GROMACS .gro file of C-alpha atoms in nm:
model
  374
    1MET     CA    1  -0.125   0.820  -3.196
    2PRO     CA    2  -0.199   0.491  -3.308
    3ILE     CA    3   0.112   0.216  -3.152
    4LYS     CA    4   0.277  -0.061  -3.345
    5GLY     CA    5   0.033  -0.401  -3.312
    6TYR     CA    6  -0.275  -0.209  -3.190
    7LYS     CA    7  -0.585  -0.051  -3.301
    8LYS     CA    8  -0.811   0.170  -3.235
    9LEU     CA    9  -1.193   0.024  -3.174
   10LYS     CA   10  -1.565   0.172  -3.004
   11ALA     CA   11  -1.611   0.060  -2.675
   12SER     CA   12  -1.817  -0.209  -2.706
   13SER     CA   13  -2.037  -0.088  -2.399
   14GLU     CA   14  -2.260   0.216  -2.237
   15ASP     CA   15  -1.956   0.237  -1.900
   16GLU     CA   16  -1.672   0.210  -2.186
   17ASP     CA   17  -1.762   0.584  -2.415
   18GLU     CA   18  -1.470   0.673  -2.569
   19SER     CA   19  -1.264   0.453  -2.831
   20VAL     CA   20  -0.943   0.293  -2.660
   21TYR     CA   21  -0.647   0.075  -2.797
   22GLU     CA   22  -0.707  -0.271  -2.791
   23ARG     CA   23  -0.468  -0.584  -2.985
   24PHE     CA   24  -0.537  -0.771  -3.240
   25PRO     CA   25  -0.741  -1.092  -3.197
   26SER     CA   26  -0.475  -1.400  -3.211
   27GLU     CA   27  -0.420  -1.603  -3.533
   28ASN     CA   28  -0.822  -1.804  -3.525
   29GLY     CA   29  -0.927  -1.475  -3.449
   30LYS     CA   30  -1.080  -1.521  -3.023
   31LYS     CA   31  -0.931  -1.303  -2.813
   32PHE     CA   32  -0.999  -1.440  -2.421
   33GLN     CA   33  -1.007  -1.069  -2.192
   34MET     CA   34  -1.111  -1.017  -1.870
   35ALA     CA   35  -1.453  -0.826  -1.846
   36ARG     CA   36  -1.454  -0.493  -1.703
   37THR     CA   37  -1.598  -0.491  -1.359
   38ILE     CA   38  -1.317  -0.198  -1.244
   39ASN     CA   39  -1.556   0.147  -1.137
   40THR     CA   40  -1.386   0.481  -0.993
   41PHE     CA   41  -1.482   0.391  -0.655
   42THR     CA   42  -1.342   0.011  -0.695
   43GLY     CA   43  -1.060   0.169  -0.839
   44VAL     CA   44  -0.911   0.321  -0.569
   45SER     CA   45  -1.029   0.125  -0.273
   46LEU     CA   46  -0.831  -0.148  -0.434
   47VAL     CA   47  -0.489   0.186  -0.539
   48ALA     CA   48  -0.549   0.369  -0.176
   49GLY     CA   49  -0.606  -0.060   0.021
   50SER     CA   50  -0.257  -0.093  -0.162
   51ILE     CA   51  -0.109   0.246  -0.069
   52ILE     CA   52  -0.242   0.171   0.329
   53GLY     CA   53  -0.093  -0.058   0.516
   54SER     CA   54   0.191  -0.099   0.741
   55GLY     CA   55   0.428   0.218   0.703
   56ILE     CA   56   0.201   0.514   0.905
   57PHE     CA   57   0.284   0.280   1.193
   58ILE     CA   58   0.726   0.280   1.078
   59ILE     CA   59   0.829   0.476   0.820
   60PRO     CA   60   0.748   0.835   1.078
   61SER     CA   61   1.026   0.716   1.361
   62ASN     CA   62   1.222   0.673   1.060
   63ILE     CA   63   1.185   0.980   0.852
   64LEU     CA   64   1.212   1.170   1.116
   65ASN     CA   65   1.559   0.969   1.262
   66TYR     CA   66   1.694   1.062   0.862
   67CYS     CA   67   1.545   1.447   0.976
   68ASN     CA   68   1.764   1.463   1.269
   69GLY     CA   69   1.449   1.563   1.403
   70ASN     CA   70   1.365   1.808   1.195
   71VAL     CA   71   0.915   1.807   1.217
   72ILE     CA   72   0.892   2.097   0.980
   73LEU     CA   73   1.176   1.863   0.758
   74SER     CA   74   0.926   1.551   0.810
   75LEU     CA   75   0.678   1.683   0.719
   76CYS     CA   76   0.808   1.835   0.413
   77ILE     CA   77   0.904   1.509   0.326
   78TRP     CA   78   0.570   1.304   0.379
   79VAL     CA   79   0.399   1.585   0.066
   80LEU     CA   80   0.714   1.598  -0.165
   81SER     CA   81   0.697   1.140  -0.136
   82GLY     CA   82   0.421   1.180  -0.205
   83ILE     CA   83   0.380   1.408  -0.541
   84VAL     CA   84   0.687   1.186  -0.682
   85ALA     CA   85   0.495   0.872  -0.612
   86MET     CA   86   0.205   1.029  -0.785
   87LEU     CA   87   0.450   1.119  -1.103
   88VAL     CA   88   0.550   0.808  -1.031
   89ALA     CA   89   0.218   0.649  -1.084
   90PHE     CA   90   0.098   0.971  -1.429
   91CYS     CA   91   0.367   0.776  -1.647
   92HIS     CA   92   0.165   0.429  -1.504
   93CYS     CA   93  -0.147   0.565  -1.627
   94GLU     CA   94  -0.061   0.769  -1.948
   95LEU     CA   95   0.159   0.317  -2.061
   96ALA     CA   96  -0.161   0.190  -1.922
   97THR     CA   97  -0.391   0.449  -2.190
   98LEU     CA   98  -0.182   0.319  -2.466
   99ILE     CA   99  -0.107  -0.016  -2.395
  100PRO     CA  100  -0.459  -0.102  -2.238
  101GLU     CA  101  -0.344  -0.469  -2.103
  102SER     CA  102  -0.274  -0.633  -1.770
  103GLY     CA  103   0.012  -0.715  -1.615
  104GLY     CA  104   0.151  -0.352  -1.560
  105ALA     CA  105   0.549  -0.365  -1.581
  106SER     CA  106   0.531  -0.624  -1.781
  107MET     CA  107   0.336  -0.558  -2.017
  108TYR     CA  108   0.569  -0.177  -2.147
  109LEU     CA  109   0.903  -0.381  -2.010
  110ARG     CA  110   0.808  -0.606  -2.383
  111LYS     CA  111   0.677  -0.323  -2.583
  112ALA     CA  112   1.024  -0.134  -2.484
  113PHE     CA  113   1.321  -0.419  -2.422
  114GLY     CA  114   1.104  -0.738  -2.579
  115ASP     CA  115   0.980  -1.068  -2.459
  116CYS     CA  116   1.347  -1.186  -2.282
  117ILE     CA  117   1.339  -0.858  -2.071
  118SER     CA  118   0.959  -0.911  -2.034
  119PHE     CA  119   1.042  -1.282  -1.979
  120ILE     CA  120   1.262  -1.278  -1.703
  121TYR     CA  121   1.030  -1.016  -1.507
  122LEU     CA  122   0.745  -1.182  -1.457
  123TRP     CA  123   0.856  -1.500  -1.327
  124LEU     CA  124   1.126  -1.299  -1.081
  125VAL     CA  125   0.743  -1.153  -0.935
  126MET     CA  126   0.550  -1.438  -1.000
  127MET     CA  127   0.825  -1.671  -0.807
  128THR     CA  128   1.000  -1.464  -0.545
  129ILE     CA  129   0.856  -1.160  -0.465
  130HIS     CA  130   0.428  -1.188  -0.465
  131ALA     CA  131   0.514  -1.497  -0.259
  132GLU     CA  132   0.747  -1.427  -0.074
  133ALA     CA  133   0.542  -1.108   0.048
  134LEU     CA  134   0.289  -1.409   0.065
  135ALA     CA  135   0.437  -1.597   0.328
  136LEU     CA  136   0.534  -1.277   0.574
  137THR     CA  137   0.180  -1.114   0.586
  138SER     CA  138  -0.012  -1.457   0.603
  139ILE     CA  139   0.189  -1.521   0.878
  140ALA     CA  140   0.231  -1.192   1.090
  141PHE     CA  141  -0.127  -1.257   1.020
  142GLY     CA  142  -0.105  -1.534   1.227
  143ASP     CA  143   0.085  -1.423   1.462
  144TYR     CA  144  -0.135  -1.081   1.497
  145VAL     CA  145  -0.429  -1.340   1.540
  146SER     CA  146  -0.310  -1.581   1.801
  147LYS     CA  147  -0.146  -1.268   1.988
  148SER     CA  148  -0.482  -1.093   2.018
  149LEU     CA  149  -0.665  -1.466   2.133
  150SER     CA  150  -0.426  -1.644   2.404
  151GLN     CA  151  -0.416  -1.221   2.553
  152MET     CA  152  -0.870  -1.211   2.549
  153LEU     CA  153  -0.844  -1.619   2.695
  154PHE     CA  154  -0.590  -1.527   2.938
  155SER     CA  155  -0.747  -1.600   3.276
  156CYS     CA  156  -0.801  -1.933   3.129
  157ASN     CA  157  -0.449  -2.044   3.094
  158ILE     CA  158  -0.459  -2.173   2.765
  159ASP     CA  159  -0.126  -2.100   2.597
  160PHE     CA  160  -0.151  -2.225   2.186
  161PRO     CA  161   0.155  -2.380   1.997
  162PRO     CA  162   0.401  -2.122   1.772
  163SER     CA  163   0.248  -2.382   1.462
  164LEU     CA  164  -0.095  -2.226   1.533
  165SER     CA  165   0.042  -1.943   1.357
  166LYS     CA  166   0.129  -2.122   1.021
  167TYR     CA  167  -0.210  -2.270   1.048
  168ILE     CA  168  -0.385  -1.976   1.045
  169GLY     CA  169  -0.190  -1.813   0.799
  170VAL     CA  170  -0.295  -2.139   0.532
  171SER     CA  171  -0.636  -2.087   0.633
  172LEU     CA  172  -0.696  -1.726   0.524
  173LEU     CA  173  -0.451  -1.788   0.210
  174LEU     CA  174  -0.688  -2.113   0.070
  175LEU     CA  175  -0.962  -1.850   0.198
  176MET     CA  176  -0.828  -1.584   0.005
  177VAL     CA  177  -0.783  -1.758  -0.289
  178TYR     CA  178  -1.163  -1.942  -0.296
  179ILE     CA  179  -1.333  -1.639  -0.327
  180ASN     CA  180  -1.114  -1.449  -0.538
  181MET     CA  181  -1.108  -1.788  -0.797
  182CYS     CA  182  -1.502  -1.810  -0.803
  183HIS     CA  183  -1.593  -1.481  -0.655
  184LEU     CA  184  -1.434  -1.171  -0.852
  185LYS     CA  185  -1.755  -0.918  -0.738
  186LEU     CA  186  -1.730  -1.027  -0.357
  187ALA     CA  187  -1.369  -0.974  -0.341
  188LEU     CA  188  -1.393  -0.649  -0.486
  189LYS     CA  189  -1.647  -0.534  -0.207
  190PHE     CA  190  -1.374  -0.712   0.036
  191GLN     CA  191  -1.147  -0.508  -0.071
  192VAL     CA  192  -1.355  -0.226  -0.034
  193PHE     CA  193  -1.446  -0.345   0.327
  194CYS     CA  194  -1.062  -0.360   0.395
  195THR     CA  195  -1.011   0.035   0.248
  196PHE     CA  196  -1.250   0.107   0.480
  197GLY     CA  197  -1.193  -0.062   0.787
  198LYS     CA  198  -0.833   0.064   0.776
  199VAL     CA  199  -0.901   0.376   0.653
  200LEU     CA  200  -1.161   0.470   0.926
  201ALA     CA  201  -0.899   0.280   1.159
  202LEU     CA  202  -0.602   0.598   1.074
  203LEU     CA  203  -0.946   0.837   1.131
  204LEU     CA  204  -0.961   0.791   1.457
  205VAL     CA  205  -0.617   0.817   1.508
  206ALA     CA  206  -0.627   1.121   1.316
  207PHE     CA  207  -0.942   1.199   1.499
  208PHE     CA  208  -0.797   1.173   1.876
  209GLY     CA  209  -0.472   1.365   1.795
  210PHE     CA  210  -0.658   1.634   1.723
  211MET     CA  211  -0.832   1.634   1.977
  212GLN     CA  212  -0.539   1.691   2.225
  213LEU     CA  213  -0.422   1.857   1.972
  214PHE     CA  214  -0.685   2.085   2.043
  215LYS     CA  215  -0.673   2.030   2.376
  216ASP     CA  216  -0.380   2.097   2.445
  217SER     CA  217  -0.124   2.298   2.196
  218THR     CA  218   0.240   2.261   2.318
  219LEU     CA  219   0.339   1.949   2.316
  220PHE     CA  220   0.313   1.990   1.890
  221MET     CA  221   0.404   2.352   1.945
  222GLN     CA  222   0.708   2.187   2.155
  223ASN     CA  223   0.790   1.931   1.880
  224LEU     CA  224   0.780   2.261   1.590
  225HIS     CA  225   1.028   2.443   1.739
  226HIS     CA  226   1.216   2.104   1.816
  227ASN     CA  227   1.641   2.191   1.896
  228ASN     CA  228   1.791   2.028   1.625
  229SER     CA  229   2.096   2.025   1.709
  230ALA     CA  230   2.197   1.852   1.906
  231TYR     CA  231   2.009   1.492   2.049
  232SER     CA  232   1.844   1.375   2.279
  233THR     CA  233   1.952   1.181   2.605
  234ALA     CA  234   1.628   0.908   2.479
  235ASP     CA  235   1.951   0.893   2.171
  236GLU     CA  236   2.211   0.764   2.484
  237HIS     CA  237   2.032   0.518   2.543
  238THR     CA  238   1.940   0.388   2.192
  239SER     CA  239   2.208   0.468   1.998
  240THR     CA  240   2.327   0.214   1.796
  241GLU     CA  241   2.621   0.220   1.491
  242GLN     CA  242   2.304   0.295   1.214
  243GLU     CA  243   2.183   0.551   1.379
  244SER     CA  244   2.515   0.733   1.476
  245ASN     CA  245   2.606   0.730   1.041
  246VAL     CA  246   2.300   0.895   0.971
  247HIS     CA  247   2.302   1.187   1.185
  248SER     CA  248   2.641   1.209   1.020
  249LEU     CA  249   2.451   1.232   0.693
  250SER     CA  250   2.494   1.575   0.517
  251LEU     CA  251   2.215   1.718   0.465
  252VAL     CA  252   2.087   1.587   0.096
  253SER     CA  253   2.161   1.255   0.168
  254ALA     CA  254   1.951   1.232   0.463
  255VAL     CA  255   1.607   1.440   0.261
  256SER     CA  256   1.740   1.160   0.013
  257LEU     CA  257   1.653   0.912   0.241
  258ALA     CA  258   1.424   1.070   0.410
  259VAL     CA  259   1.230   1.055   0.045
  260PHE     CA  260   1.312   0.737   0.024
  261GLU     CA  261   1.170   0.583   0.305
  262GLY     CA  262   0.865   0.815   0.196
  263LEU     CA  263   0.837   0.652  -0.084
  264TRP     CA  264   0.782   0.320   0.025
  265ALA     CA  265   0.505   0.392   0.220
  266TYR     CA  266   0.303   0.521  -0.080
  267ASP     CA  267   0.405   0.202  -0.287
  268GLY     CA  268   0.135   0.075  -0.424
  269PHE     CA  269   0.006   0.291  -0.619
  270ASP     CA  270   0.112   0.112  -0.980
  271THR     CA  271  -0.179  -0.137  -0.882
  272ILE     CA  272  -0.430   0.021  -1.135
  273THR     CA  273  -0.231  -0.099  -1.401
  274LEU     CA  274  -0.193  -0.463  -1.350
  275ILE     CA  275  -0.536  -0.453  -1.393
  276THR     CA  276  -0.612  -0.204  -1.649
  277GLU     CA  277  -0.869  -0.467  -1.879
  278GLU     CA  278  -1.077  -0.490  -1.623
  279VAL     CA  279  -1.115  -0.096  -1.555
  280LYS     CA  280  -1.411   0.079  -1.727
  281ASN     CA  281  -1.330   0.342  -1.945
  282PRO     CA  282  -0.950   0.312  -1.854
  283GLN     CA  283  -0.858   0.672  -2.014
  284LYS     CA  284  -1.100   0.858  -1.816
  285ALA     CA  285  -1.097   0.644  -1.494
  286LEU     CA  286  -0.725   0.534  -1.485
  287PRO     CA  287  -0.594   0.887  -1.434
  288ARG     CA  288  -0.853   0.973  -1.163
  289ILE     CA  289  -0.832   0.610  -1.024
  290ILE     CA  290  -0.458   0.776  -0.944
  291ILE     CA  291  -0.546   1.132  -0.761
  292TYR     CA  292  -0.779   1.049  -0.606
  293SER     CA  293  -0.603   0.804  -0.463
  294VAL     CA  294  -0.312   0.935  -0.433
  295VAL     CA  295  -0.445   1.235  -0.273
  296PHE     CA  296  -0.614   1.121  -0.012
  297VAL     CA  297  -0.371   0.826   0.138
  298MET     CA  298  -0.092   1.139   0.125
  299CYS     CA  299  -0.350   1.421   0.331
  300LEU     CA  300  -0.447   1.090   0.547
  301TYR     CA  301  -0.109   1.048   0.618
  302MET     CA  302  -0.057   1.377   0.681
  303PHE     CA  303  -0.310   1.449   0.944
  304VAL     CA  304  -0.214   1.061   1.130
  305PHE     CA  305   0.103   1.235   1.147
  306ILE     CA  306   0.028   1.544   1.262
  307SER     CA  307  -0.174   1.301   1.584
  308TYR     CA  308   0.139   1.179   1.685
  309LEU     CA  309   0.359   1.505   1.713
  310SER     CA  310   0.032   1.562   1.945
  311VAL     CA  311   0.065   1.304   2.148
  312LEU     CA  312   0.421   1.149   2.184
  313SER     CA  313   0.719   1.400   2.175
  314VAL     CA  314   0.970   1.361   1.890
  315ASP     CA  315   1.204   1.168   2.115
  316GLU     CA  316   0.987   0.906   2.231
  317ILE     CA  317   0.939   0.850   1.787
  318ARG     CA  318   1.235   0.837   1.747
  319THR     CA  319   1.273   0.546   1.943
  320THR     CA  320   1.036   0.405   1.890
  321THR     CA  321   0.996   0.105   1.709
  322ALA     CA  322   0.586   0.033   1.753
  323ILE     CA  323   0.443   0.416   1.696
  324ALA     CA  324   0.061   0.304   1.669
  325VAL     CA  325   0.092   0.125   1.963
  326ASP     CA  326   0.301   0.418   2.260
  327TYR     CA  327   0.030   0.641   2.111
  328SER     CA  328  -0.305   0.418   2.141
  329MET     CA  329  -0.179   0.361   2.507
  330LYS     CA  330  -0.109   0.721   2.605
  331ILE     CA  331  -0.465   0.812   2.466
  332ASN     CA  332  -0.684   0.495   2.564
  333PRO     CA  333  -0.538   0.178   2.619
  334TRP     CA  334  -0.875  -0.028   2.476
  335LEU     CA  335  -0.766   0.168   2.131
  336SER     CA  336  -0.491  -0.046   2.120
  337HIS     CA  337  -0.714  -0.345   2.051
  338ILE     CA  338  -0.870  -0.093   1.790
  339ILE     CA  339  -0.522  -0.081   1.619
  340THR     CA  340  -0.433  -0.445   1.638
  341ALA     CA  341  -0.770  -0.505   1.453
  342SER     CA  342  -0.682  -0.254   1.206
  343VAL     CA  343  -0.335  -0.426   1.128
  344CYS     CA  344  -0.531  -0.779   1.139
  345LEU     CA  345  -0.778  -0.610   0.822
  346SER     CA  346  -0.459  -0.458   0.646
  347LEU     CA  347  -0.305  -0.711   0.640
  348MET     CA  348  -0.621  -0.954   0.477
  349GLY     CA  349  -0.650  -0.630   0.200
  350SER     CA  350  -0.267  -0.674   0.189
  351ILE     CA  351  -0.325  -0.989   0.097
  352ASN     CA  352  -0.657  -1.050  -0.091
  353ASN     CA  353  -0.518  -0.741  -0.324
  354THR     CA  354  -0.234  -0.928  -0.412
  355TYR     CA  355  -0.433  -1.252  -0.564
  356LEU     CA  356  -0.641  -0.931  -0.693
  357SER     CA  357  -0.318  -0.808  -0.884
  358ALA     CA  358  -0.060  -1.023  -0.869
  359GLY     CA  359  -0.277  -1.320  -0.918
  360ARG     CA  360  -0.332  -1.157  -1.328
  361LEU     CA  361   0.041  -1.211  -1.327
  362PRO     CA  362   0.036  -1.569  -1.498
  363PHE     CA  363  -0.270  -1.471  -1.696
  364VAL     CA  364  -0.084  -1.212  -1.926
  365ALA     CA  365   0.268  -1.441  -1.919
  366ALA     CA  366   0.031  -1.768  -2.070
  367ARG     CA  367  -0.125  -1.518  -2.308
  368ALA     CA  368   0.219  -1.378  -2.334
  369GLY     CA  369   0.363  -1.778  -2.459
  370PHE     CA  370   0.536  -1.705  -2.121
  371MET     CA  371   0.384  -1.959  -1.926
  372PRO     CA  372   0.159  -2.290  -2.072
  373LYS     CA  373  -0.178  -2.237  -2.156
  374VAL     CA  374  -0.480  -2.394  -1.988
   0.00000   0.00000   0.00000
């Protein structure tokens, strides 16, 4: 069904074998549009790389706490969160095929509620949300790198100044800006590399966990039949007012909060809609990218969570603040170095992904007349 202001055009390349809706050209007959360089594989790596972040290293403890140590319920929460994320992603995908313009939610809000809401949303996202995220991620990357260097050079008694983290973070941001401005294909390949590195690290976690599970499944079975009616003594030493409030919540409220936590771990599934105009054959590629990405990440999260349960007890998972580090130290101390490297790679991929996706928002805003055209 045609949309007002859009017309159905023939595909302009071999990769776009179906018709798509494209915006009417401007008054002078010229319309600047980004080249379609993203195929299904690159799109999956982009979306999966956006989803996989620090969530898998933080959320398992929170979900298990909300479920009061019920492992089976926690596993169901991971699956349910993935299904909900996929359904929401399908809604974005449907909108993206009907309105195939970069900008994601900003373009959908403009079509539904007008320019005012879209204008506010675009400026809010560009000036606050993504800017703060880039600042925090770059500083965190600097902290990890400086701490790693300090540990490697500990025998030399080298004490790095605190400002080194900020210098490293700013250098990374400038490097990512240069790559995305001058070498777009290199940025896409780098995103694939970062996604591959993060997935490889999680696969290693799952591999060692399943090795432990096949070797001795006693701990996993104990966790699976954990007594949910009683609290462990470890909670007495680490309980806080927030945890006591969580334990007093009804089952429905606790499950709702657990699903909310799980959805945060799947955040990023709508990344591809920000750059719809750069996807080859979007009507076919967008659904495939969404399905492949979310299903792959959901399965990977399940494997990693089961691996945690094969090595750590429920009480240890509920009370830890760095589950991946505790897990790696129990398996082998050298695995902690791989975890640190994977976190750095994850942060680099998050920054690059932000530039790839959110970096298109100023272009979209300028084309809509919300920012000055350059």
